[in-house]
Amino acid sequence: MAKGQTNKGLTERLQAALKERGQRWTEQRQIIVDVLAASDGHATGAELVERVRQDDPSATPSTVYRTLDLLEELGLARHHHGPDGRETYHLEETTEHGHLHCRGCGAEQELDAAAAAPILKAITGATGFSADLDHLSLQGLCATCRADQKG
Amino acid sequence: MAKGQTNKGLTERLQAALKERGQRWTEQRQIIVDVLAASDGHATGAELVERVRQDDPSATPSTVYRTLDLLEELGLARHHHGPDGRETYHLEETTEHGHLHCRGCGAEQELDAAAAAPILKAITGATGFSADLDHLSLQGLCATCRADQKG
DNA sequence: ATGCTTATTGCAACGTGTTGCGATAGACTC
DNA sequence: GAGTCTATCGCAACACGTTGCAATAAGCAT
């Protein structure tokens, strides 16, 4: 739960998972995980590429994106698409959550599991569909902007 | 309501709206609207570009995308992002709807306004957020795939 | 029909992300 | 430590979409 050691635990988990699959631990991967852990909230692919290149200028976009894909496969990271279609990544240690994007003020709000529960239930009720909270990315008007429009 | 004449009505509405804004009616725009109307469901940007170029090989992607943006501004078309972040366009005459993408079987389901009502209500209740149905794009497991997993 | 104004087009370059391929370098065996 | 196997890397090219700019042409006035 503390913040300081999540990174180390992550690295260990990663090394173990890779070994088990006959895959390899490399410095690039360490850097990418570090960068991802350091960008505590969300970061776009391009941002991550740039930050990784600050630590290791020889790193290329393809490596970064491939590593991010790998982290997702291992369940250690997630990505979703913002309203403009850009990719946004975050570590799995961040609790599962959805995203609410306000088209009025541009604000991005997170939607935690507790708040989402009734929504997911409504989705299942209406459609039989069991939605993934992590891919739930809504666009609309936040409460403030709705109030502004009324006022 | 009939299917045959929506296209013509659309062109007329478009011409009127453009004139009012001091904008111009061009053959390219006619072609793009026709193509969009002909691809009855949804089409990605790249698909639309290709189809437009079959009718007019001189058309370029930038023109097509700019026209699609214009159509959205005028409220005659919409786009949303698929699970891979690709853009998908459809005419506004298609009733407003959300999208459900099943990660099990890959099927894409539409979610009409009636089915979505309780979901939107749950979203507002949980978050104060008024979500746009047209941007509602969910990923999860459809009823069939859920049953398969259980079985 | 002619000329004027300026919206639209095509081009070219860019940004983000993906893919194929040969070269590099991890990890394991001896 | 040297050799082997192959996962990973860097590069280059591609795909989708966007943007700036000069040339074209739509729409209006005469």
mmCIF file with all atom_site columns, N, CA and C in Angstrom, chain B residues 40-100:
data_model
loop_
_atom_site.group_PDB
_atom_site.id
_atom_site.type_symbol
_atom_site.label_atom_id
_atom_site.label_alt_id
_atom_site.label_comp_id
_atom_site.label_asym_id
_atom_site.label_entity_id
_atom_site.label_seq_id
_atom_site.pdbx_PDB_ins_code
_atom_site.Cartn_x
_atom_site.Cartn_y
_atom_site.Cartn_z
_atom_site.occupancy
_atom_site.B_iso_or_equiv
_atom_site.pdbx_formal_charge
_atom_site.auth_seq_id
_atom_site.auth_comp_id
_atom_site.auth_asym_id
_atom_site.auth_atom_id
_atom_site.pdbx_PDB_model_num
ATOM 1   N N  . ASP B 1 40  ? -23.907 1.675  -45.155 1.00 0.00 ? 40  ASP B N  1
ATOM 2   C CA . ASP B 1 40  ? -25.058 1.878  -44.272 1.00 0.00 ? 40  ASP B CA 1
ATOM 3   C C  . ASP B 1 40  ? -24.743 1.807  -42.792 1.00 0.00 ? 40  ASP B C  1
ATOM 4   N N  . GLY B 1 41  ? -23.837 0.923  -42.422 1.00 0.00 ? 41  GLY B N  1
ATOM 5   C CA . GLY B 1 41  ? -23.551 0.820  -40.996 1.00 0.00 ? 41  GLY B CA 1
ATOM 6   C C  . GLY B 1 41  ? -22.476 1.797  -40.590 1.00 0.00 ? 41  GLY B C  1
ATOM 7   N N  . HIS B 1 42  ? -21.313 1.267  -40.278 1.00 0.00 ? 42  HIS B N  1
ATOM 8   C CA . HIS B 1 42  ? -20.204 2.106  -39.866 1.00 0.00 ? 42  HIS B CA 1
ATOM 9   C C  . HIS B 1 42  ? -19.041 1.839  -40.798 1.00 0.00 ? 42  HIS B C  1
ATOM 10  N N  . ALA B 1 43  ? -18.189 2.814  -40.943 1.00 0.00 ? 43  ALA B N  1
ATOM 11  C CA . ALA B 1 43  ? -17.006 2.625  -41.774 1.00 0.00 ? 43  ALA B CA 1
ATOM 12  C C  . ALA B 1 43  ? -15.852 3.371  -41.137 1.00 0.00 ? 43  ALA B C  1
ATOM 13  N N  . THR B 1 44  ? -14.674 2.806  -41.233 1.00 0.00 ? 44  THR B N  1
ATOM 14  C CA . THR B 1 44  ? -13.514 3.506  -40.694 1.00 0.00 ? 44  THR B CA 1
ATOM 15  C C  . THR B 1 44  ? -13.112 4.619  -41.641 1.00 0.00 ? 44  THR B C  1
ATOM 16  N N  . GLY B 1 45  ? -12.325 5.544  -41.136 1.00 0.00 ? 45  GLY B N  1
ATOM 17  C CA . GLY B 1 45  ? -11.838 6.639  -41.958 1.00 0.00 ? 45  GLY B CA 1
ATOM 18  C C  . GLY B 1 45  ? -11.128 6.124  -43.195 1.00 0.00 ? 45  GLY B C  1
ATOM 19  N N  . ALA B 1 46  ? -10.256 5.163  -43.015 1.00 0.00 ? 46  ALA B N  1
ATOM 20  C CA . ALA B 1 46  ? -9.477  4.641  -44.134 1.00 0.00 ? 46  ALA B CA 1
ATOM 21  C C  . ALA B 1 46  ? -10.383 4.019  -45.195 1.00 0.00 ? 46  ALA B C  1
ATOM 22  N N  . GLU B 1 47  ? -11.414 3.299  -44.751 1.00 0.00 ? 47  GLU B N  1
ATOM 23  C CA . GLU B 1 47  ? -12.345 2.702  -45.708 1.00 0.00 ? 47  GLU B CA 1
ATOM 24  C C  . GLU B 1 47  ? -13.048 3.774  -46.525 1.00 0.00 ? 47  GLU B C  1
ATOM 25  N N  . LEU B 1 48  ? -13.483 4.807  -45.839 1.00 0.00 ? 48  LEU B N  1
ATOM 26  C CA . LEU B 1 48  ? -14.183 5.881  -46.527 1.00 0.00 ? 48  LEU B CA 1
ATOM 27  C C  . LEU B 1 48  ? -13.264 6.558  -47.535 1.00 0.00 ? 48  LEU B C  1
ATOM 28  N N  . VAL B 1 49  ? -12.028 6.790  -47.132 1.00 0.00 ? 49  VAL B N  1
ATOM 29  C CA . VAL B 1 49  ? -11.077 7.413  -48.049 1.00 0.00 ? 49  VAL B CA 1
ATOM 30  C C  . VAL B 1 49  ? -10.956 6.566  -49.309 1.00 0.00 ? 49  VAL B C  1
ATOM 31  N N  . GLU B 1 50  ? -10.812 5.275  -49.111 1.00 0.00 ? 50  GLU B N  1
ATOM 32  C CA . GLU B 1 50  ? -10.628 4.403  -50.256 1.00 0.00 ? 50  GLU B CA 1
ATOM 33  C C  . GLU B 1 50  ? -11.847 4.416  -51.181 1.00 0.00 ? 50  GLU B C  1
ATOM 34  N N  . ARG B 1 51  ? -13.020 4.350  -50.587 1.00 0.00 ? 51  ARG B N  1
ATOM 35  C CA . ARG B 1 51  ? -14.234 4.337  -51.412 1.00 0.00 ? 51  ARG B CA 1
ATOM 36  C C  . ARG B 1 51  ? -14.408 5.650  -52.152 1.00 0.00 ? 51  ARG B C  1
ATOM 37  N N  . VAL B 1 52  ? -14.096 6.744  -51.478 1.00 0.00 ? 52  VAL B N  1
ATOM 38  C CA . VAL B 1 52  ? -14.213 8.039  -52.140 1.00 0.00 ? 52  VAL B CA 1
ATOM 39  C C  . VAL B 1 52  ? -13.256 8.085  -53.329 1.00 0.00 ? 52  VAL B C  1
ATOM 40  N N  . ARG B 1 53  ? -12.081 7.528  -53.158 1.00 0.00 ? 53  ARG B N  1
ATOM 41  C CA . ARG B 1 53  ? -11.094 7.578  -54.231 1.00 0.00 ? 53  ARG B CA 1
ATOM 42  C C  . ARG B 1 53  ? -11.492 6.697  -55.400 1.00 0.00 ? 53  ARG B C  1
ATOM 43  N N  . GLN B 1 54  ? -12.374 5.750  -55.180 1.00 0.00 ? 54  GLN B N  1
ATOM 44  C CA . GLN B 1 54  ? -12.870 4.968  -56.311 1.00 0.00 ? 54  GLN B CA 1
ATOM 45  C C  . GLN B 1 54  ? -13.745 5.841  -57.196 1.00 0.00 ? 54  GLN B C  1
ATOM 46  N N  . ASP B 1 55  ? -14.512 6.731  -56.576 1.00 0.00 ? 55  ASP B N  1
ATOM 47  C CA . ASP B 1 55  ? -15.366 7.635  -57.328 1.00 0.00 ? 55  ASP B CA 1
ATOM 48  C C  . ASP B 1 55  ? -14.576 8.811  -57.888 1.00 0.00 ? 55  ASP B C  1
ATOM 49  N N  . ASP B 1 56  ? -13.571 9.234  -57.162 1.00 0.00 ? 56  ASP B N  1
ATOM 50  C CA . ASP B 1 56  ? -12.795 10.397 -57.573 1.00 0.00 ? 56  ASP B CA 1
ATOM 51  C C  . ASP B 1 56  ? -11.349 10.199 -57.131 1.00 0.00 ? 56  ASP B C  1
ATOM 52  N N  . PRO B 1 57  ? -10.545 9.620  -58.024 1.00 0.00 ? 57  PRO B N  1
ATOM 53  C CA . PRO B 1 57  ? -9.165  9.277  -57.672 1.00 0.00 ? 57  PRO B CA 1
ATOM 54  C C  . PRO B 1 57  ? -8.339  10.482 -57.262 1.00 0.00 ? 57  PRO B C  1
ATOM 55  N N  . SER B 1 58  ? -8.793  11.669 -57.584 1.00 0.00 ? 58  SER B N  1
ATOM 56  C CA . SER B 1 58  ? -7.996  12.839 -57.230 1.00 0.00 ? 58  SER B CA 1
ATOM 57  C C  . SER B 1 58  ? -8.206  13.248 -55.775 1.00 0.00 ? 58  SER B C  1
ATOM 58  N N  . ALA B 1 59  ? -9.205  12.679 -55.135 1.00 0.00 ? 59  ALA B N  1
ATOM 59  C CA . ALA B 1 59  ? -9.470  13.044 -53.735 1.00 0.00 ? 59  ALA B CA 1
ATOM 60  C C  . ALA B 1 59  ? -8.330  12.582 -52.841 1.00 0.00 ? 59  ALA B C  1
ATOM 61  N N  . THR B 1 60  ? -8.020  13.369 -51.848 1.00 0.00 ? 60  THR B N  1
ATOM 62  C CA . THR B 1 60  ? -6.930  13.036 -50.930 1.00 0.00 ? 60  THR B CA 1
ATOM 63  C C  . THR B 1 60  ? -7.488  12.791 -49.530 1.00 0.00 ? 60  THR B C  1
ATOM 64  N N  . PRO B 1 61  ? -6.728  12.068 -48.711 1.00 0.00 ? 61  PRO B N  1
ATOM 65  C CA . PRO B 1 61  ? -7.191  11.795 -47.347 1.00 0.00 ? 61  PRO B CA 1
ATOM 66  C C  . PRO B 1 61  ? -7.536  13.067 -46.586 1.00 0.00 ? 61  PRO B C  1
ATOM 67  N N  . SER B 1 62  ? -6.710  14.085 -46.730 1.00 0.00 ? 62  SER B N  1
ATOM 68  C CA . SER B 1 62  ? -6.974  15.286 -45.944 1.00 0.00 ? 62  SER B CA 1
ATOM 69  C C  . SER B 1 62  ? -8.353  15.856 -46.273 1.00 0.00 ? 62  SER B C  1
ATOM 70  N N  . THR B 1 63  ? -8.699  15.859 -47.533 1.00 0.00 ? 63  THR B N  1
ATOM 71  C CA . THR B 1 63  ? -10.016 16.365 -47.920 1.00 0.00 ? 63  THR B CA 1
ATOM 72  C C  . THR B 1 63  ? -11.124 15.529 -47.290 1.00 0.00 ? 63  THR B C  1
ATOM 73  N N  . VAL B 1 64  ? -10.972 14.236 -47.373 1.00 0.00 ? 64  VAL B N  1
ATOM 74  C CA . VAL B 1 64  ? -12.007 13.364 -46.836 1.00 0.00 ? 64  VAL B CA 1
ATOM 75  C C  . VAL B 1 64  ? -12.164 13.590 -45.331 1.00 0.00 ? 64  VAL B C  1
ATOM 76  N N  . TYR B 1 65  ? -11.066 13.600 -44.623 1.00 0.00 ? 65  TYR B N  1
ATOM 77  C CA . TYR B 1 65  ? -11.148 13.771 -43.168 1.00 0.00 ? 65  TYR B CA 1
ATOM 78  C C  . TYR B 1 65  ? -11.689 15.154 -42.817 1.00 0.00 ? 65  TYR B C  1
ATOM 79  N N  . ARG B 1 66  ? -11.268 16.161 -43.561 1.00 0.00 ? 66  ARG B N  1
ATOM 80  C CA . ARG B 1 66  ? -11.779 17.497 -43.261 1.00 0.00 ? 66  ARG B CA 1
ATOM 81  C C  . ARG B 1 66  ? -13.277 17.560 -43.504 1.00 0.00 ? 66  ARG B C  1
ATOM 82  N N  . THR B 1 67  ? -13.724 16.904 -44.557 1.00 0.00 ? 67  THR B N  1
ATOM 83  C CA . THR B 1 67  ? -15.153 16.900 -44.838 1.00 0.00 ? 67  THR B CA 1
ATOM 84  C C  . THR B 1 67  ? -15.917 16.143 -43.758 1.00 0.00 ? 67  THR B C  1
ATOM 85  N N  . LEU B 1 68  ? -15.359 15.040 -43.311 1.00 0.00 ? 68  LEU B N  1
ATOM 86  C CA . LEU B 1 68  ? -16.024 14.296 -42.249 1.00 0.00 ? 68  LEU B CA 1
ATOM 87  C C  . LEU B 1 68  ? -16.127 15.152 -40.988 1.00 0.00 ? 68  LEU B C  1
ATOM 88  N N  . ASP B 1 69  ? -15.075 15.889 -40.682 1.00 0.00 ? 69  ASP B N  1
ATOM 89  C CA . ASP B 1 69  ? -15.117 16.784 -39.529 1.00 0.00 ? 69  ASP B CA 1
ATOM 90  C C  . ASP B 1 69  ? -16.229 17.812 -39.709 1.00 0.00 ? 69  ASP B C  1
ATOM 91  N N  . LEU B 1 70  ? -16.293 18.338 -40.921 1.00 0.00 ? 70  LEU B N  1
ATOM 92  C CA . LEU B 1 70  ? -17.318 19.339 -41.220 1.00 0.00 ? 70  LEU B CA 1
ATOM 93  C C  . LEU B 1 70  ? -18.711 18.752 -41.015 1.00 0.00 ? 70  LEU B C  1
ATOM 94  N N  . LEU B 1 71  ? -18.915 17.557 -41.514 1.00 0.00 ? 71  LEU B N  1
ATOM 95  C CA . LEU B 1 71  ? -20.223 16.920 -41.382 1.00 0.00 ? 71  LEU B CA 1
ATOM 96  C C  . LEU B 1 71  ? -20.572 16.741 -39.901 1.00 0.00 ? 71  LEU B C  1
ATOM 97  N N  . GLU B 1 72  ? -19.578 16.469 -39.105 1.00 0.00 ? 72  GLU B N  1
ATOM 98  C CA . GLU B 1 72  ? -19.839 16.339 -37.676 1.00 0.00 ? 72  GLU B CA 1
ATOM 99  C C  . GLU B 1 72  ? -20.217 17.683 -37.066 1.00 0.00 ? 72  GLU B C  1
ATOM 100 N N  . GLU B 1 73  ? -19.480 18.696 -37.466 1.00 0.00 ? 73  GLU B N  1
ATOM 101 C CA . GLU B 1 73  ? -19.771 20.037 -36.967 1.00 0.00 ? 73  GLU B CA 1
ATOM 102 C C  . GLU B 1 73  ? -21.220 20.410 -37.276 1.00 0.00 ? 73  GLU B C  1
ATOM 103 N N  . LEU B 1 74  ? -21.671 20.000 -38.448 1.00 0.00 ? 74  LEU B N  1
ATOM 104 C CA . LEU B 1 74  ? -23.033 20.322 -38.866 1.00 0.00 ? 74  LEU B CA 1
ATOM 105 C C  . LEU B 1 74  ? -24.043 19.354 -38.261 1.00 0.00 ? 74  LEU B C  1
ATOM 106 N N  . GLY B 1 75  ? -23.559 18.371 -37.546 1.00 0.00 ? 75  GLY B N  1
ATOM 107 C CA . GLY B 1 75  ? -24.466 17.426 -36.907 1.00 0.00 ? 75  GLY B CA 1
ATOM 108 C C  . GLY B 1 75  ? -25.013 16.389 -37.861 1.00 0.00 ? 75  GLY B C  1
ATOM 109 N N  . LEU B 1 76  ? -24.396 16.233 -39.033 1.00 0.00 ? 76  LEU B N  1
ATOM 110 C CA . LEU B 1 76  ? -24.907 15.268 -40.006 1.00 0.00 ? 76  LEU B CA 1
ATOM 111 C C  . LEU B 1 76  ? -24.184 13.934 -39.953 1.00 0.00 ? 76  LEU B C  1
ATOM 112 N N  . ALA B 1 77  ? -23.122 13.877 -39.215 1.00 0.00 ? 77  ALA B N  1
ATOM 113 C CA . ALA B 1 77  ? -22.384 12.623 -39.091 1.00 0.00 ? 77  ALA B CA 1
ATOM 114 C C  . ALA B 1 77  ? -21.789 12.547 -37.700 1.00 0.00 ? 77  ALA B C  1
ATOM 115 N N  . ARG B 1 78  ? -21.358 11.374 -37.339 1.00 0.00 ? 78  ARG B N  1
ATOM 116 C CA . ARG B 1 78  ? -20.720 11.181 -36.039 1.00 0.00 ? 78  ARG B CA 1
ATOM 117 C C  . ARG B 1 78  ? -19.542 10.229 -36.215 1.00 0.00 ? 78  ARG B C  1
ATOM 118 N N  . HIS B 1 79  ? -18.654 10.284 -35.275 1.00 0.00 ? 79  HIS B N  1
ATOM 119 C CA . HIS B 1 79  ? -17.627 9.261  -35.271 1.00 0.00 ? 79  HIS B CA 1
ATOM 120 C C  . HIS B 1 79  ? -17.394 8.810  -33.840 1.00 0.00 ? 79  HIS B C  1
ATOM 121 N N  . HIS B 1 80  ? -16.908 7.619  -33.708 1.00 0.00 ? 80  HIS B N  1
ATOM 122 C CA . HIS B 1 80  ? -16.471 7.158  -32.393 1.00 0.00 ? 80  HIS B CA 1
ATOM 123 C C  . HIS B 1 80  ? -15.231 6.317  -32.614 1.00 0.00 ? 80  HIS B C  1
ATOM 124 N N  . HIS B 1 81  ? -14.571 5.944  -31.543 1.00 0.00 ? 81  HIS B N  1
ATOM 125 C CA . HIS B 1 81  ? -13.338 5.181  -31.646 1.00 0.00 ? 81  HIS B CA 1
ATOM 126 C C  . HIS B 1 81  ? -13.587 3.738  -31.261 1.00 0.00 ? 81  HIS B C  1
ATOM 127 N N  . GLY B 1 82  ? -13.187 2.843  -32.122 1.00 0.00 ? 82  GLY B N  1
ATOM 128 C CA . GLY B 1 82  ? -13.317 1.413  -31.832 1.00 0.00 ? 82  GLY B CA 1
ATOM 129 C C  . GLY B 1 82  ? -12.345 1.011  -30.746 1.00 0.00 ? 82  GLY B C  1
ATOM 130 N N  . PRO B 1 83  ? -12.392 -0.272 -30.340 1.00 0.00 ? 83  PRO B N  1
ATOM 131 C CA . PRO B 1 83  ? -11.532 -0.734 -29.255 1.00 0.00 ? 83  PRO B CA 1
ATOM 132 C C  . PRO B 1 83  ? -10.047 -0.605 -29.606 1.00 0.00 ? 83  PRO B C  1
ATOM 133 N N  . ASP B 1 84  ? -9.712  -0.503 -30.876 1.00 0.00 ? 84  ASP B N  1
ATOM 134 C CA . ASP B 1 84  ? -8.309  -0.361 -31.253 1.00 0.00 ? 84  ASP B CA 1
ATOM 135 C C  . ASP B 1 84  ? -7.937  1.097  -31.483 1.00 0.00 ? 84  ASP B C  1
ATOM 136 N N  . GLY B 1 85  ? -8.884  1.993  -31.217 1.00 0.00 ? 85  GLY B N  1
ATOM 137 C CA . GLY B 1 85  ? -8.587  3.405  -31.381 1.00 0.00 ? 85  GLY B CA 1
ATOM 138 C C  . GLY B 1 85  ? -8.849  3.940  -32.782 1.00 0.00 ? 85  GLY B C  1
ATOM 139 N N  . ARG B 1 86  ? -9.178  3.061  -33.714 1.00 0.00 ? 86  ARG B N  1
ATOM 140 C CA . ARG B 1 86  ? -9.497  3.522  -35.069 1.00 0.00 ? 86  ARG B CA 1
ATOM 141 C C  . ARG B 1 86  ? -10.811 4.284  -35.073 1.00 0.00 ? 86  ARG B C  1
ATOM 142 N N  . GLU B 1 87  ? -10.899 5.232  -35.977 1.00 0.00 ? 87  GLU B N  1
ATOM 143 C CA . GLU B 1 87  ? -12.116 6.022  -36.058 1.00 0.00 ? 87  GLU B CA 1
ATOM 144 C C  . GLU B 1 87  ? -13.167 5.306  -36.886 1.00 0.00 ? 87  GLU B C  1
ATOM 145 N N  . THR B 1 88  ? -14.403 5.437  -36.483 1.00 0.00 ? 88  THR B N  1
ATOM 146 C CA . THR B 1 88  ? -15.509 4.854  -37.226 1.00 0.00 ? 88  THR B CA 1
ATOM 147 C C  . THR B 1 88  ? -16.564 5.931  -37.392 1.00 0.00 ? 88  THR B C  1
ATOM 148 N N  . TYR B 1 89  ? -17.035 6.070  -38.623 1.00 0.00 ? 89  TYR B N  1
ATOM 149 C CA . TYR B 1 89  ? -18.003 7.127  -38.909 1.00 0.00 ? 89  TYR B CA 1
ATOM 150 C C  . TYR B 1 89  ? -19.359 6.548  -39.269 1.00 0.00 ? 89  TYR B C  1
ATOM 151 N N  . HIS B 1 90  ? -20.381 7.290  -38.964 1.00 0.00 ? 90  HIS B N  1
ATOM 152 C CA . HIS B 1 90  ? -21.711 6.933  -39.468 1.00 0.00 ? 90  HIS B CA 1
ATOM 153 C C  . HIS B 1 90  ? -22.548 8.197  -39.570 1.00 0.00 ? 90  HIS B C  1
ATOM 154 N N  . LEU B 1 91  ? -23.579 8.142  -40.407 1.00 0.00 ? 91  LEU B N  1
ATOM 155 C CA . LEU B 1 91  ? -24.455 9.291  -40.580 1.00 0.00 ? 91  LEU B CA 1
ATOM 156 C C  . LEU B 1 91  ? -25.319 9.506  -39.354 1.00 0.00 ? 91  LEU B C  1
ATOM 157 N N  . GLU B 1 92  ? -25.677 10.738 -39.156 1.00 0.00 ? 92  GLU B N  1
ATOM 158 C CA . GLU B 1 92  ? -26.526 11.076 -38.027 1.00 0.00 ? 92  GLU B CA 1
ATOM 159 C C  . GLU B 1 92  ? -27.919 10.472 -38.166 1.00 0.00 ? 92  GLU B C  1
ATOM 160 N N  . GLU B 1 93  ? -28.327 10.204 -39.413 1.00 0.00 ? 93  GLU B N  1
ATOM 161 C CA . GLU B 1 93  ? -29.673 9.656  -39.605 1.00 0.00 ? 93  GLU B CA 1
ATOM 162 C C  . GLU B 1 93  ? -29.813 8.304  -38.907 1.00 0.00 ? 93  GLU B C  1
ATOM 163 N N  . THR B 1 94  ? -28.702 7.607  -38.802 1.00 0.00 ? 94  THR B N  1
ATOM 164 C CA . THR B 1 94  ? -28.705 6.418  -37.965 1.00 0.00 ? 94  THR B CA 1
ATOM 165 C C  . THR B 1 94  ? -29.060 6.893  -36.557 1.00 0.00 ? 94  THR B C  1
ATOM 166 N N  . THR B 1 95  ? -30.007 6.227  -35.926 1.00 0.00 ? 95  THR B N  1
ATOM 167 C CA . THR B 1 95  ? -30.392 6.712  -34.606 1.00 0.00 ? 95  THR B CA 1
ATOM 168 C C  . THR B 1 95  ? -29.220 6.642  -33.645 1.00 0.00 ? 95  THR B C  1
ATOM 169 N N  . GLU B 1 96  ? -29.227 7.563  -32.732 1.00 0.00 ? 96  GLU B N  1
ATOM 170 C CA . GLU B 1 96  ? -28.155 7.635  -31.751 1.00 0.00 ? 96  GLU B CA 1
ATOM 171 C C  . GLU B 1 96  ? -28.035 6.289  -31.041 1.00 0.00 ? 96  GLU B C  1
ATOM 172 N N  . HIS B 1 97  ? -26.808 5.851  -30.866 1.00 0.00 ? 97  HIS B N  1
ATOM 173 C CA . HIS B 1 97  ? -26.631 4.549  -30.244 1.00 0.00 ? 97  HIS B CA 1
ATOM 174 C C  . HIS B 1 97  ? -25.218 4.420  -29.690 1.00 0.00 ? 97  HIS B C  1
ATOM 175 N N  . GLY B 1 98  ? -25.067 3.522  -28.756 1.00 0.00 ? 98  GLY B N  1
ATOM 176 C CA . GLY B 1 98  ? -23.747 3.217  -28.231 1.00 0.00 ? 98  GLY B CA 1
ATOM 177 C C  . GLY B 1 98  ? -23.217 1.938  -28.862 1.00 0.00 ? 98  GLY B C  1
ATOM 178 N N  . HIS B 1 99  ? -22.036 1.522  -28.453 1.00 0.00 ? 99  HIS B N  1
ATOM 179 C CA . HIS B 1 99  ? -21.443 0.325  -29.009 1.00 0.00 ? 99  HIS B CA 1
ATOM 180 C C  . HIS B 1 99  ? -20.931 -0.587 -27.902 1.00 0.00 ? 99  HIS B C  1
ATOM 181 N N  . LEU B 1 100 ? -21.161 -1.866 -28.100 1.00 0.00 ? 100 LEU B N  1
ATOM 182 C CA . LEU B 1 100 ? -20.665 -2.863 -27.160 1.00 0.00 ? 100 LEU B CA 1
ATOM 183 C C  . LEU B 1 100 ? -19.748 -3.794 -27.930 1.00 0.00 ? 100 LEU B C  1
#
